């Protein structure tokens, strides 16, 4: 069964450093998403991406964040200058064509900012 | 998207049906009800969705009241692996992809052996 994959599974970085989290969505999906979950808290939507541009973003997704689909398979989330409060699990998701189709989530990348 | 209300936790005996309620009294006519679950910090997993008719798939059944103000997710024969946080989410479909999911706190379902 096709699945969303994410790398790395765990990333440790120093405050102020740039990180790139990588995702490979399901191959025929057209809609891509990033969510995050701070330990013990709710899953929070960050951004959705379709047709090579951002469709929607939350208040969390400020200028420190960017997304890119650099090729036909990868979808990345970049955090330009990490802060301690960026420590969280980051989930990528993708969805196929059709307005009401479900989103498929990856296993997540745990980001620890020291 | 409409707000949902779920009990914070529920217990169910293994092998019995687990019935998880969700209140969405402000749902509008073009909003669907989705259920996802999250097993111990894994990525959320889609379970089922519906508009107004009852729906069933290999994982669960979804019962939506006639006025659409509430719904119940039914896991017919719960196993220990069904222990998870279950999220009821109401949203409008969007052809342009502006459909980020809003997760609440969900219901922590604990299946007891």
Coordinates of N, CA and C in Angstrom, one line a residue, chain B residues 17-95:
Chain B
X17 N -18.0 -3.4 21.1 CA -18.1 -2.3 20.2 C -17.8 -1.0 20.9
X18 N -16.9 -0.2 20.3 CA -16.6 1.1 20.9 C -17.4 2.2 20.1
X19 N -18.2 3.0 20.9 CA -19.0 4.0 20.3 C -18.5 5.4 20.7
X20 N -18.0 6.1 19.8 CA -17.4 7.4 20.2 C -18.3 8.5 19.6
X21 N -18.8 9.4 20.5 CA -19.7 10.4 20.1 C -19.0 11.7 19.8
X22 N -19.6 12.5 18.9 CA -19.1 13.8 18.5 C -20.3 14.8 18.3
X23 N -20.2 15.9 18.9 CA -21.2 16.9 18.7 C -20.7 18.0 17.8
X24 N -21.5 18.3 16.8 CA -21.1 19.4 15.8 C -22.4 20.1 15.5
X25 N -22.9 20.8 16.5 CA -24.3 21.4 16.3 C -24.3 22.6 15.3
X26 N -23.1 23.2 15.0 CA -23.1 24.3 14.1 C -22.7 23.9 12.7
X27 N -22.7 22.7 12.4 CA -22.3 22.2 11.1 C -23.2 22.8 10.0
X28 N -22.6 23.1 8.9 CA -23.4 23.7 7.8 C -23.6 22.6 6.7
X29 N -24.5 22.9 5.8 CA -24.9 21.9 4.8 C -23.8 21.3 3.9
X30 N -22.8 22.1 3.7 CA -21.7 21.6 2.8 C -20.5 21.1 3.5
X31 N -20.6 20.8 4.8 CA -19.5 20.3 5.6 C -19.6 18.8 5.9
X32 N -18.5 18.2 5.7 CA -18.5 16.7 5.9 C -17.9 16.5 7.3
X33 N -18.2 15.3 7.8 CA -17.7 14.9 9.1 C -16.6 13.8 8.8
X34 N -15.4 14.1 9.3 CA -14.3 13.2 9.2 C -13.8 12.7 10.5
X35 N -13.4 11.4 10.5 CA -12.8 10.9 11.7 C -11.4 10.4 11.4
X36 N -10.4 10.8 12.2 CA -9.0 10.4 12.2 C -8.7 9.8 13.6
X37 N -7.6 9.1 13.6 CA -7.1 8.6 14.9 C -5.6 8.8 14.9
X38 N -5.0 8.9 16.1 CA -3.6 9.0 16.3 C -3.1 8.0 17.3
X39 N -2.4 7.0 16.9 CA -1.9 6.0 17.8 C -0.5 6.4 18.3
X40 N -0.4 6.8 19.6 CA 0.8 7.1 20.3 C 1.8 7.8 19.5
X41 N 1.5 9.1 19.1 CA 2.4 10.0 18.4 C 2.8 9.6 17.0
X42 N 2.1 8.6 16.5 CA 2.3 8.3 15.0 C 1.6 9.4 14.3
X43 N 1.7 9.4 12.9 CA 0.9 10.3 12.1 C -0.6 10.0 12.2
X44 N -1.4 11.0 12.2 CA -2.9 10.7 12.2 C -3.2 9.8 11.0
X45 N -4.3 9.0 11.3 CA -4.7 8.0 10.3 C -6.2 8.2 10.0
X46 N -6.5 8.4 8.7 CA -7.9 8.5 8.3 C -8.7 7.3 8.7
X47 N -9.9 7.5 9.1 CA -10.8 6.3 9.4 C -12.0 6.3 8.4
X48 N -12.8 7.4 8.4 CA -14.0 7.4 7.7 C -14.5 8.8 7.6
X49 N -15.4 9.1 6.6 CA -16.0 10.4 6.5 C -17.4 10.2 5.9
X50 N -18.3 11.2 6.2 CA -19.6 11.2 5.7 C -20.3 12.6 5.6
X51 N -21.3 12.7 4.9 CA -22.1 14.0 4.8 C -23.4 13.9 5.6
X52 N -24.2 13.0 5.2 CA -25.5 12.8 5.9 C -25.9 11.4 6.1
X53 N -25.5 10.5 5.1 CA -25.9 9.1 5.2 C -24.9 8.4 6.1
X54 N -25.3 7.3 6.7 CA -24.4 6.5 7.5 C -23.4 5.8 6.5
X55 N -22.2 5.7 7.0 CA -21.2 5.1 6.2 C -20.5 4.0 6.9
X56 N -20.0 3.0 6.1 CA -19.3 1.9 6.7 C -18.1 1.5 5.8
X57 N -17.0 1.2 6.4 CA -15.8 0.7 5.7 C -15.2 -0.4 6.5
X58 N -14.0 -0.9 6.1 CA -13.4 -2.0 6.8 C -13.0 -1.7 8.2
X59 N -12.8 -0.4 8.5 CA -12.4 0.0 9.8 C -13.5 0.3 10.8
X60 N -14.5 0.9 10.3 CA -15.5 1.5 11.2 C -16.8 1.8 10.5
X61 N -17.8 2.2 11.3 CA -19.1 2.7 10.8 C -19.3 4.1 11.4
X62 N -19.9 5.0 10.6 CA -20.2 6.3 11.0 C -21.7 6.5 10.9
X63 N -22.3 6.9 12.1 CA -23.7 7.2 12.1 C -23.9 8.7 12.3
X64 N -24.6 9.3 11.4 CA -24.8 10.8 11.5 C -26.3 11.0 11.8
X65 N -26.6 11.8 12.8 CA -28.1 12.0 13.1 C -28.7 12.7 11.9
X66 N -30.0 12.6 11.9 CA -30.8 13.2 10.8 C -30.6 14.7 10.7
X67 N -30.5 15.4 11.9 CA -30.3 16.8 11.8 C -28.8 17.2 11.6
X68 N -27.9 16.2 11.6 CA -26.5 16.3 11.3 C -25.8 17.1 12.5
X69 N -26.4 17.2 13.6 CA -25.7 17.9 14.7 C -24.8 17.1 15.5
X70 N -24.9 15.8 15.3 CA -24.0 14.9 16.1 C -23.7 13.6 15.2
X71 N -22.7 12.9 15.6 CA -22.4 11.7 14.9 C -21.7 10.7 15.9
X72 N -21.7 9.5 15.6 CA -21.0 8.4 16.4 C -20.2 7.6 15.5
X73 N -18.9 7.4 15.9 CA -18.0 6.5 15.3 C -18.1 5.2 16.0
X74 N -18.3 4.1 15.3 CA -18.4 2.8 15.9 C -17.3 1.9 15.4
X75 N -16.5 1.4 16.3 CA -15.5 0.3 16.0 C -16.2 -1.0 16.5
X76 N -16.6 -1.8 15.6 CA -17.5 -2.9 15.9 C -16.9 -4.0 16.9
X77 N -15.6 -4.3 16.8 CA -15.0 -5.3 17.6 C -13.6 -4.7 18.0
X78 N -13.6 -3.9 19.1 CA -12.4 -3.2 19.4 C -11.3 -4.2 19.9
X79 N -10.0 -3.9 19.4 CA -8.9 -4.6 19.9 C -7.9 -3.7 20.6
X80 N -6.9 -4.3 21.2 CA -6.0 -3.4 22.0 C -5.3 -2.4 21.1
X81 N -5.1 -2.8 19.8 CA -4.5 -1.9 18.8 C -5.3 -0.7 18.5
X82 N -6.6 -0.7 18.9 CA -7.4 0.5 18.6 C -7.3 1.5 19.7
X83 N -6.5 1.3 20.7 CA -6.2 2.3 21.7 C -5.5 3.5 21.0
X84 N -6.1 4.6 21.1 CA -5.6 5.8 20.3 C -6.4 7.0 20.7
X85 N -6.0 8.2 20.2 CA -6.8 9.4 20.3 C -7.6 9.5 19.0
X86 N -8.9 9.7 19.1 CA -9.8 9.7 18.0 C -10.3 11.2 17.8
X87 N -10.2 11.7 16.6 CA -10.5 13.1 16.3 C -11.7 13.1 15.4
X88 N -12.7 13.9 15.7 CA -13.8 14.2 14.9 C -13.6 15.6 14.3
X89 N -13.6 15.7 13.0 CA -13.3 17.0 12.3 C -14.4 17.3 11.3
X90 N -14.8 18.5 11.3 CA -15.8 18.9 10.3 C -15.2 19.9 9.4
X91 N -15.3 19.7 8.1 CA -14.7 20.6 7.1 C -15.5 20.6 5.8
X92 N -15.3 21.7 5.1 CA -15.8 21.9 3.7 C -14.7 21.4 2.8
X93 N -15.0 20.7 1.8 CA -14.0 20.3 0.8 C -13.6 21.6 0.0
X94 N -12.4 21.6 -0.5 CA -11.9 22.7 -1.2 C -11.2 22.2 -2.4
X95 N -11.6 22.6 -3.6 CA -10.9 22.2 -4.8 C -9.5 22.7 -4.9

